Short mmCIF file of C-alpha atoms and ligand atoms in Angstrom, two decimals:
data_model
loop_
_atom_site.label_atom_id
_atom_site.label_comp_id
_atom_site.label_asym_id
_atom_site.label_seq_id
_atom_site.Cartn_x
_atom_site.Cartn_y
_atom_site.Cartn_z
CA MET A 1 28.15 -1.33 24.26
CA GLN A 2 28.00 2.22 22.86
CA LEU A 3 26.12 2.46 19.58
CA SER A 4 27.28 5.00 17.02
CA GLU A 5 25.54 8.38 17.01
CA ARG A 6 24.04 7.59 13.61
CA LEU A 7 22.43 4.39 14.86
CA LYS A 8 21.00 6.28 17.81
CA LYS A 9 19.42 8.71 15.36
CA LEU A 10 17.41 5.99 13.60
CA PRO A 11 13.74 6.08 14.61
CA LYS A 12 12.36 3.30 16.78
CA TYR A 13 10.21 0.79 15.00
CA LEU A 14 6.58 1.18 16.00
CA PHE A 15 6.01 -2.27 14.58
CA ALA A 16 7.51 -4.00 17.63
CA GLU A 17 4.58 -2.74 19.71
CA ILE A 18 2.08 -3.94 17.09
CA ASP A 19 3.74 -7.37 17.09
CA GLU A 20 3.28 -7.57 20.86
CA MET A 21 -0.44 -6.77 20.49
CA LYS A 22 -0.79 -9.48 17.85
CA LYS A 23 0.97 -12.09 20.00
CA LYS A 24 -1.25 -11.24 22.97
CA LYS A 25 -4.41 -11.69 20.89
CA MET A 26 -3.20 -14.99 19.53
CA MET A 27 -2.46 -16.22 23.07
CA GLU A 28 -6.07 -15.40 23.90
CA GLY A 29 -7.03 -17.86 21.16
CA VAL A 30 -8.05 -15.35 18.48
CA ASP A 31 -7.04 -16.38 14.96
CA VAL A 32 -5.71 -13.02 13.89
CA ILE A 33 -6.00 -12.11 10.19
CA ASP A 34 -2.80 -10.24 9.48
CA PHE A 35 -2.96 -7.57 6.77
CA GLY A 36 0.27 -6.03 8.01
CA VAL A 37 2.78 -7.85 5.83
CA GLY A 38 4.01 -6.28 2.58
CA ASP A 39 5.31 -9.62 1.35
CA PRO A 40 3.52 -11.63 -1.37
CA ASP A 41 1.93 -14.82 -0.04
CA MET A 42 1.95 -16.52 -3.46
CA PRO A 43 4.90 -18.71 -4.48
CA THR A 44 7.39 -17.79 -7.20
CA PRO A 45 6.09 -19.10 -10.58
CA LYS A 46 7.24 -22.65 -11.27
CA HIS A 47 9.23 -21.96 -14.46
CA ILE A 48 11.45 -19.57 -12.47
CA VAL A 49 12.00 -22.10 -9.67
CA ASP A 50 12.85 -24.73 -12.33
CA ALA A 51 15.39 -22.38 -13.91
CA MET A 52 16.98 -21.93 -10.48
CA LYS A 53 17.25 -25.69 -9.99
CA LYS A 54 19.22 -26.01 -13.21
CA ALA A 55 21.35 -22.94 -12.53
CA VAL A 56 22.37 -24.05 -9.06
CA GLU A 57 23.86 -27.29 -10.49
CA LYS A 58 26.40 -25.41 -12.58
CA PRO A 59 29.83 -25.12 -10.92
CA GLU A 60 30.59 -21.85 -12.72
CA ASN A 61 27.75 -20.31 -10.73
CA HIS A 62 29.35 -21.27 -7.41
CA ARG A 63 32.09 -18.66 -7.66
CA TYR A 64 32.05 -14.94 -6.90
CA PRO A 65 29.79 -13.13 -9.35
CA THR A 66 30.82 -9.89 -11.07
CA TYR A 67 29.89 -6.72 -9.20
CA GLU A 68 27.65 -5.19 -11.84
CA GLY A 69 25.81 -8.42 -12.70
CA LEU A 70 25.96 -10.83 -15.65
CA LEU A 71 25.77 -9.05 -18.98
CA GLU A 72 22.95 -11.41 -19.96
CA PHE A 73 20.99 -10.38 -16.84
CA ARG A 74 21.48 -6.72 -17.69
CA GLU A 75 20.41 -7.42 -21.27
CA ALA A 76 17.28 -9.14 -19.97
CA VAL A 77 16.53 -6.02 -17.87
CA ALA A 78 16.94 -3.83 -20.98
CA GLU A 79 14.59 -6.10 -22.98
CA PHE A 80 12.07 -6.00 -20.12
CA TYR A 81 12.14 -2.18 -19.99
CA MET A 82 11.70 -1.97 -23.76
CA ARG A 83 8.85 -4.48 -23.78
CA ARG A 84 6.96 -3.21 -20.73
CA LYS A 85 7.76 0.55 -20.74
CA GLY A 86 9.14 1.39 -24.18
CA VAL A 87 12.37 2.62 -22.55
CA LYS A 88 15.70 1.98 -24.28
CA LEU A 89 18.59 1.09 -21.95
CA ASP A 90 22.24 0.39 -22.71
CA PRO A 91 22.82 -2.83 -20.73
CA GLU A 92 26.54 -2.09 -20.31
CA ARG A 93 26.23 1.42 -18.91
CA GLU A 94 22.67 1.96 -17.78
CA VAL A 95 21.86 -1.19 -15.80
CA ILE A 96 23.37 -2.77 -12.66
CA ALA A 97 22.18 -5.78 -10.67
CA LEU A 98 21.30 -5.34 -6.99
CA ILE A 99 20.82 -7.70 -4.04
CA GLY A 100 17.21 -6.51 -3.94
CA SER A 101 16.31 -2.89 -4.58
CA LYS A 102 16.48 -2.10 -0.86
CA GLU A 103 20.20 -2.77 -1.01
CA GLY A 104 20.70 -0.23 -3.79
CA ILE A 105 18.49 2.39 -2.15
CA ALA A 106 20.33 1.95 1.14
CA HIS A 107 23.75 2.34 -0.50
CA LEU A 108 22.96 5.31 -2.76
CA PRO A 109 23.44 8.06 -0.12
CA LEU A 110 26.90 6.68 0.75
CA ALA A 111 27.92 7.53 -2.81
CA PHE A 112 26.52 11.07 -3.00
CA VAL A 113 25.71 12.54 0.43
CA ASN A 114 28.29 14.36 2.55
CA ASP A 115 28.05 15.12 6.26
CA GLY A 116 25.21 17.62 6.69
CA ASP A 117 23.82 17.38 3.14
CA TYR A 118 20.08 17.07 2.77
CA THR A 119 18.02 14.44 1.05
CA ILE A 120 14.34 14.95 0.31
CA VAL A 121 12.14 12.09 1.48
CA PRO A 122 8.38 11.68 1.27
CA ASP A 123 6.28 11.28 4.41
CA PRO A 124 4.67 8.74 4.75
CA ALA A 125 7.17 6.41 3.07
CA TYR A 126 9.07 3.15 2.98
CA PRO A 127 11.52 3.74 5.88
CA VAL A 128 14.72 3.00 3.94
CA TYR A 129 15.02 6.48 2.33
CA PHE A 130 15.15 8.13 5.75
CA ALA A 131 17.37 5.51 7.37
CA SER A 132 19.93 5.35 4.55
CA THR A 133 20.30 9.15 4.67
CA ILE A 134 21.01 9.00 8.41
CA LEU A 135 23.52 6.17 7.90
CA ALA A 136 25.38 8.45 5.46
CA ASP A 137 25.37 11.34 8.01
CA GLY A 138 22.89 13.28 5.87
CA ILE A 139 19.75 15.09 6.97
CA PRO A 140 16.42 13.85 5.61
CA TYR A 141 14.00 16.68 4.79
CA ARG A 142 10.45 15.35 4.86
CA VAL A 143 7.86 16.45 2.35
CA PRO A 144 4.25 15.57 3.21
CA LEU A 145 2.12 13.42 0.92
CA LYS A 146 -1.39 14.75 1.44
CA LYS A 147 -4.68 13.31 0.31
CA GLU A 148 -5.83 16.66 -1.11
CA ASN A 149 -2.76 16.59 -3.36
CA ASP A 150 -3.30 12.96 -4.46
CA PHE A 151 -0.36 11.95 -2.24
CA LEU A 152 2.13 13.77 -4.47
CA PRO A 153 4.63 16.21 -2.90
CA ASN A 154 4.38 19.91 -3.65
CA PHE A 155 7.86 20.98 -4.76
CA GLU A 156 7.03 24.67 -4.30
CA GLU A 157 6.80 24.08 -0.56
CA ILE A 158 10.45 22.99 -0.36
CA PRO A 159 12.52 25.99 0.86
CA SER A 160 15.14 26.98 -1.71
CA GLU A 161 18.00 26.79 0.80
CA ILE A 162 17.07 23.12 1.42
CA ALA A 163 16.74 22.43 -2.30
CA LYS A 164 20.21 23.91 -2.89
CA LYS A 165 21.80 21.71 -0.22
CA ALA A 166 19.92 18.55 -1.19
CA ARG A 167 21.77 15.81 -3.05
CA ILE A 168 19.04 13.18 -3.54
CA MET A 169 15.26 13.25 -3.75
CA PHE A 170 13.50 9.92 -3.20
CA LEU A 171 10.13 9.28 -4.79
CA ASN A 172 8.09 6.06 -5.06
CA TYR A 173 5.15 5.59 -7.48
CA PRO A 174 3.07 3.46 -7.50
CA ASN A 175 3.42 4.31 -3.83
CA ASN A 176 3.83 2.28 -0.68
CA PRO A 177 1.91 2.90 1.62
CA THR A 178 -0.66 5.22 -0.02
CA SER A 179 -1.03 3.25 -3.33
CA ALA A 180 -1.02 6.61 -5.19
CA VAL A 181 0.28 6.78 -8.76
CA ALA A 182 2.18 9.46 -10.69
CA GLU A 183 1.36 10.74 -14.16
CA LYS A 184 3.64 12.28 -16.76
CA GLU A 185 3.04 15.89 -15.77
CA PHE A 186 4.09 15.29 -12.17
CA ILE A 187 7.14 13.25 -13.21
CA LYS A 188 8.20 16.09 -15.49
CA GLU A 189 7.87 18.56 -12.60
CA ALA A 190 10.04 16.31 -10.44
CA ILE A 191 12.71 16.04 -13.14
CA ASP A 192 12.72 19.82 -13.69
CA PHE A 193 12.97 20.48 -9.96
CA CYS A 194 15.94 18.12 -9.67
CA MET A 195 17.67 19.53 -12.77
CA ASP A 196 17.23 23.11 -11.53
CA ASN A 197 18.72 22.28 -8.14
CA GLY A 198 21.38 19.71 -9.08
CA ILE A 199 19.63 16.88 -7.23
CA ILE A 200 19.69 13.16 -8.04
CA LEU A 201 16.16 11.85 -8.57
CA ALA A 202 16.00 8.37 -7.06
CA HIS A 203 12.77 6.69 -8.09
CA ASP A 204 11.67 3.50 -6.34
CA PHE A 205 9.62 1.58 -8.91
CA ALA A 206 9.13 -1.65 -6.93
CA TYR A 207 5.38 -1.71 -7.77
CA GLY A 208 5.75 -0.70 -11.41
CA GLU A 209 4.07 -3.88 -12.66
CA ILE A 210 1.41 -4.35 -9.96
CA THR A 211 -1.41 -2.46 -11.67
CA PHE A 212 -5.13 -3.00 -12.35
CA ASP A 213 -8.02 -2.29 -14.70
CA GLY A 214 -5.80 -1.50 -17.67
CA TYR A 215 -3.77 1.11 -15.81
CA ARG A 216 -0.07 1.14 -16.79
CA ALA A 217 2.46 2.71 -14.40
CA LYS A 218 4.99 5.06 -16.00
CA SER A 219 8.70 4.53 -15.57
CA PHE A 220 10.27 7.93 -14.81
CA LEU A 221 12.69 7.08 -17.62
CA GLU A 222 9.85 7.43 -20.13
CA VAL A 223 9.81 11.18 -19.49
CA GLU A 224 12.12 13.64 -21.26
CA ASN A 225 15.44 14.54 -19.61
CA ALA A 226 15.07 11.72 -17.07
CA PHE A 227 18.45 10.23 -18.02
CA GLU A 228 20.11 13.52 -16.95
CA VAL A 229 19.23 13.14 -13.26
CA CYS A 230 17.35 9.94 -12.59
CA VAL A 231 18.17 6.52 -11.21
CA GLU A 232 15.27 4.08 -11.04
CA PHE A 233 15.26 1.18 -8.57
CA ASN A 234 13.34 -1.88 -9.57
CA SER A 235 13.00 -5.38 -8.34
CA LEU A 236 11.80 -8.87 -9.12
CA SER A 237 10.43 -9.09 -5.57
CA LYS A 238 6.88 -7.89 -6.10
CA THR A 239 6.58 -8.45 -9.86
CA PHE A 240 7.37 -12.18 -9.68
CA ASN A 241 6.78 -13.05 -5.99
CA MET A 242 10.52 -13.27 -5.36
CA THR A 243 11.10 -11.25 -2.17
CA GLY A 244 13.21 -13.98 -0.59
CA TRP A 245 15.54 -14.38 -3.56
CA ARG A 246 17.13 -10.94 -3.19
CA ILE A 247 17.42 -9.70 -6.72
CA GLY A 248 16.72 -6.25 -8.09
CA PHE A 249 18.36 -3.71 -10.35
CA ALA A 250 19.05 -0.02 -10.85
CA VAL A 251 18.71 1.68 -14.23
CA GLY A 252 19.16 5.18 -15.60
CA ASN A 253 21.92 7.82 -15.48
CA SER A 254 25.27 6.05 -15.95
CA GLU A 255 27.27 8.42 -13.69
CA ILE A 256 24.90 7.79 -10.78
CA LEU A 257 25.15 4.04 -11.37
CA LYS A 258 28.95 4.27 -11.40
CA GLY A 259 28.91 5.97 -7.98
CA LEU A 260 26.56 3.37 -6.57
CA LEU A 261 28.66 0.56 -8.01
CA LYS A 262 31.79 1.99 -6.37
CA VAL A 263 30.11 1.70 -2.96
CA LYS A 264 28.93 -1.81 -3.78
CA THR A 265 32.36 -3.06 -4.87
CA ASN A 266 33.60 -2.08 -1.41
CA VAL A 267 30.70 -3.59 0.51
CA ASP A 268 29.25 -6.63 -1.27
CA SER A 269 30.23 -9.06 -3.98
CA GLY A 270 27.19 -9.12 -6.18
CA VAL A 271 24.17 -11.36 -6.70
CA PHE A 272 24.53 -15.19 -6.67
CA GLN A 273 24.78 -16.02 -10.37
CA ALA A 274 22.25 -18.84 -10.16
CA VAL A 275 19.72 -16.29 -8.86
CA GLN A 276 20.63 -14.00 -11.76
CA GLU A 277 20.01 -16.84 -14.22
CA ALA A 278 16.60 -17.48 -12.67
CA GLY A 279 16.06 -13.71 -12.82
CA ILE A 280 16.74 -13.78 -16.58
CA THR A 281 14.03 -16.45 -16.94
CA ALA A 282 11.66 -14.31 -14.84
CA LEU A 283 12.26 -11.14 -16.87
CA ARG A 284 11.75 -13.04 -20.14
CA SER A 285 8.46 -14.59 -18.93
CA GLU A 286 5.43 -14.10 -21.12
CA ASP A 287 3.35 -11.09 -20.02
CA LYS A 288 0.61 -13.43 -18.82
CA VAL A 289 2.71 -14.33 -15.77
CA ILE A 290 2.46 -10.74 -14.50
CA GLU A 291 -1.18 -10.43 -15.59
CA ASP A 292 -2.11 -13.51 -13.54
CA ILE A 293 -0.43 -12.15 -10.43
CA CYS A 294 -2.19 -8.79 -10.84
CA SER A 295 -5.58 -10.40 -11.35
CA VAL A 296 -5.27 -12.23 -8.01
CA TYR A 297 -4.61 -8.91 -6.23
CA ARG A 298 -7.45 -7.26 -8.13
CA GLU A 299 -10.01 -9.80 -6.91
CA ARG A 300 -8.76 -9.39 -3.34
CA ARG A 301 -8.81 -5.61 -3.64
CA ASP A 302 -12.41 -5.53 -4.84
CA LEU A 303 -13.58 -7.79 -2.05
CA LEU A 304 -11.81 -5.89 0.72
CA VAL A 305 -12.62 -2.38 -0.50
CA GLU A 306 -16.32 -3.26 -0.82
CA GLY A 307 -16.29 -4.66 2.72
CA LEU A 308 -14.62 -1.55 4.12
CA LYS A 309 -17.09 0.73 2.35
CA GLU A 310 -20.00 -1.30 3.65
CA ILE A 311 -19.15 -0.45 7.24
CA GLY A 312 -18.83 3.20 6.32
CA LEU A 313 -15.08 3.64 5.93
CA GLU A 314 -13.68 6.12 3.45
CA VAL A 315 -11.49 4.27 0.99
CA GLU A 316 -10.76 4.20 -2.73
CA LYS A 317 -9.90 1.31 -5.01
CA PRO A 318 -6.19 1.58 -5.76
CA LYS A 319 -5.03 1.53 -9.40
CA ALA A 320 -1.76 -0.09 -8.42
CA THR A 321 0.26 -1.78 -5.61
CA PHE A 322 -1.11 -4.44 -3.29
CA TYR A 323 -2.04 -1.95 -0.57
CA VAL A 324 -5.33 -0.40 0.46
CA TRP A 325 -4.84 2.95 2.24
CA CYS A 326 -7.92 3.49 4.32
CA GLN A 327 -8.93 6.65 6.11
CA VAL A 328 -9.43 6.29 9.86
CA PRO A 329 -12.89 7.35 11.09
CA ASP A 330 -13.25 10.57 13.11
CA GLY A 331 -12.25 10.33 16.71
CA TYR A 332 -9.44 7.79 16.31
CA THR A 333 -5.70 8.00 15.76
CA SER A 334 -4.25 5.41 13.39
CA VAL A 335 -2.87 3.43 16.35
CA GLU A 336 -6.19 3.57 18.21
CA PHE A 337 -8.06 2.39 15.13
CA THR A 338 -5.53 -0.41 14.60
CA LYS A 339 -6.20 -1.55 18.18
CA LYS A 340 -9.94 -1.37 17.61
CA LEU A 341 -9.78 -3.54 14.47
CA LEU A 342 -7.70 -6.06 16.38
CA ASN A 343 -9.95 -6.12 19.43
CA ASP A 344 -13.34 -6.06 17.66
CA ALA A 345 -12.52 -8.19 14.61
CA GLY A 346 -9.15 -9.89 15.11
CA ILE A 347 -7.84 -8.00 12.07
CA LEU A 348 -4.32 -6.62 12.06
CA VAL A 349 -3.36 -3.63 9.91
CA THR A 350 -0.45 -1.19 9.90
CA PRO A 351 -1.15 2.24 11.41
CA GLY A 352 -0.23 5.00 8.96
CA VAL A 353 1.84 6.87 11.53
CA GLY A 354 4.35 4.00 11.34
CA PHE A 355 5.35 5.36 7.90
CA GLY A 356 5.81 8.95 9.12
CA GLU A 357 3.77 11.59 10.93
CA HIS A 358 1.83 12.49 7.77
CA GLY A 359 0.62 8.91 7.59
CA GLU A 360 -1.55 9.73 10.60
CA GLY A 361 -5.24 9.42 9.86
CA PHE A 362 -4.84 6.26 7.74
CA VAL A 363 -4.22 2.55 8.11
CA ARG A 364 -2.71 0.23 5.51
CA PHE A 365 -4.08 -3.16 4.50
CA ALA A 366 -1.72 -5.40 2.49
CA LEU A 367 -3.56 -7.65 0.03
CA THR A 368 -1.29 -10.56 0.85
CA ARG A 369 -4.03 -12.88 2.16
CA ASP A 370 -6.12 -15.22 -0.03
CA VAL A 371 -9.75 -14.42 -0.98
CA GLU A 372 -11.18 -16.92 1.50
CA THR A 373 -9.35 -15.18 4.33
CA ILE A 374 -10.36 -11.75 3.05
CA ALA A 375 -14.00 -12.89 2.87
CA LYS A 376 -13.72 -13.99 6.48
CA ALA A 377 -12.21 -10.63 7.43
CA VAL A 378 -14.99 -8.75 5.64
CA ASP A 379 -17.52 -10.78 7.59
CA ARG A 380 -15.79 -9.94 10.85
CA LEU A 381 -15.70 -6.23 9.98
CA LYS A 382 -19.42 -6.19 10.80
CA ASN A 383 -18.43 -6.48 14.47
CA VAL A 384 -16.60 -3.17 14.31
CA ASN A 385 -18.81 -0.45 15.82
CA LEU A 386 -17.69 2.92 14.55
C1 PLP B 401 8.94 -4.17 -1.30
C2 PLP B 401 9.52 -2.85 -1.58
C3 PLP B 401 10.77 -2.75 -2.19
C4 PLP B 401 11.46 -3.98 -2.71
O1 PLP B 401 12.53 -4.35 -1.98
P1 PLP B 401 13.49 -5.51 -2.48
O2 PLP B 401 14.72 -5.19 -1.70
O3 PLP B 401 13.68 -5.36 -3.95
O4 PLP B 401 12.87 -6.80 -2.10
C5 PLP B 401 11.28 -1.49 -2.48
N1 PLP B 401 10.57 -0.38 -2.19
C6 PLP B 401 9.36 -0.44 -1.63
C7 PLP B 401 8.61 0.81 -1.41
C8 PLP B 401 8.81 -1.67 -1.28
O5 PLP B 401 7.62 -1.71 -0.71
#
């Protein structure tokens, strides 16, 4: 069967090779501690599951939902943004429901990118920005996220002929995989760059609530002029341990949302209404629900980062996300160091190069294992001879 040219252009997943290595180790009888998975291990809070049980009993929820989402869901999103970020949203024009934020991110280029148009994507990054551009026959232009620049792109390095032909710029802070965060000054620069060049600023805010030590992540919509050019993708997945439920939302510029919704009305039929009702309960949870989830990750973070430092690795405590982005010691590539951790300690991580060539030199640990397991991993790290 002949695949389309655009499918052939998608990069191969490095992760298949890593999976093979893991399987082989497990066959040898090693109980591998897997820090590779960016998927919360904790269950969805009980009050949300209970709301779902009630919602699923209602026959009116068994029919096709509306494309843009229940008005009450969109109102709950607006309340959430006001309460958590101080951002005012019009639920009728500035909010749409998504089948997870990945769905919205993947569909956005179909609405705004023509054959041969550029998008600007960070490197390293969540792979969907690159892939969705290719699926829309666009050309992703990669901008490096470098440690010396706090993993923020330098807009001055983008050639002006690329900037002029770019339709979308994707950014993601707090960032997967580097766990970097963005402050107001940078966000303002990004908005100005996009306004000057007529580019849509697509901000992936999936980790906007996973923060520590009193740090609060800024929504791009808090910054002046953001509503002129910005769409922000957000999700219940990480905030409320709901990755399997498939519910997220997009907020911001109403014209951008209209374009995205036009694609969606032709492709999907919205989010199961029972899931939206449970989502309303989640968004209206008391703040303590989010605080409790963050404090679990904080304890895990502290334990792991201390352990990594103890064996001499260069690593910082992240302010946000559930990832630890750890520099690879001299003399190793990220894949070689991943193999070493697996062979010496039975610990599996994700090599940075899997997120793009500028991810080379780092590995990513996901804090999705419980403290007992992390303590065991830290103990095993002592077997790693650097
Ligand atoms: C987990 C994650 C998402 C969330 O995806 P959903 O489709 O909402 O589950 C989005 N962006 C990044 C960078 C992520 O890591």
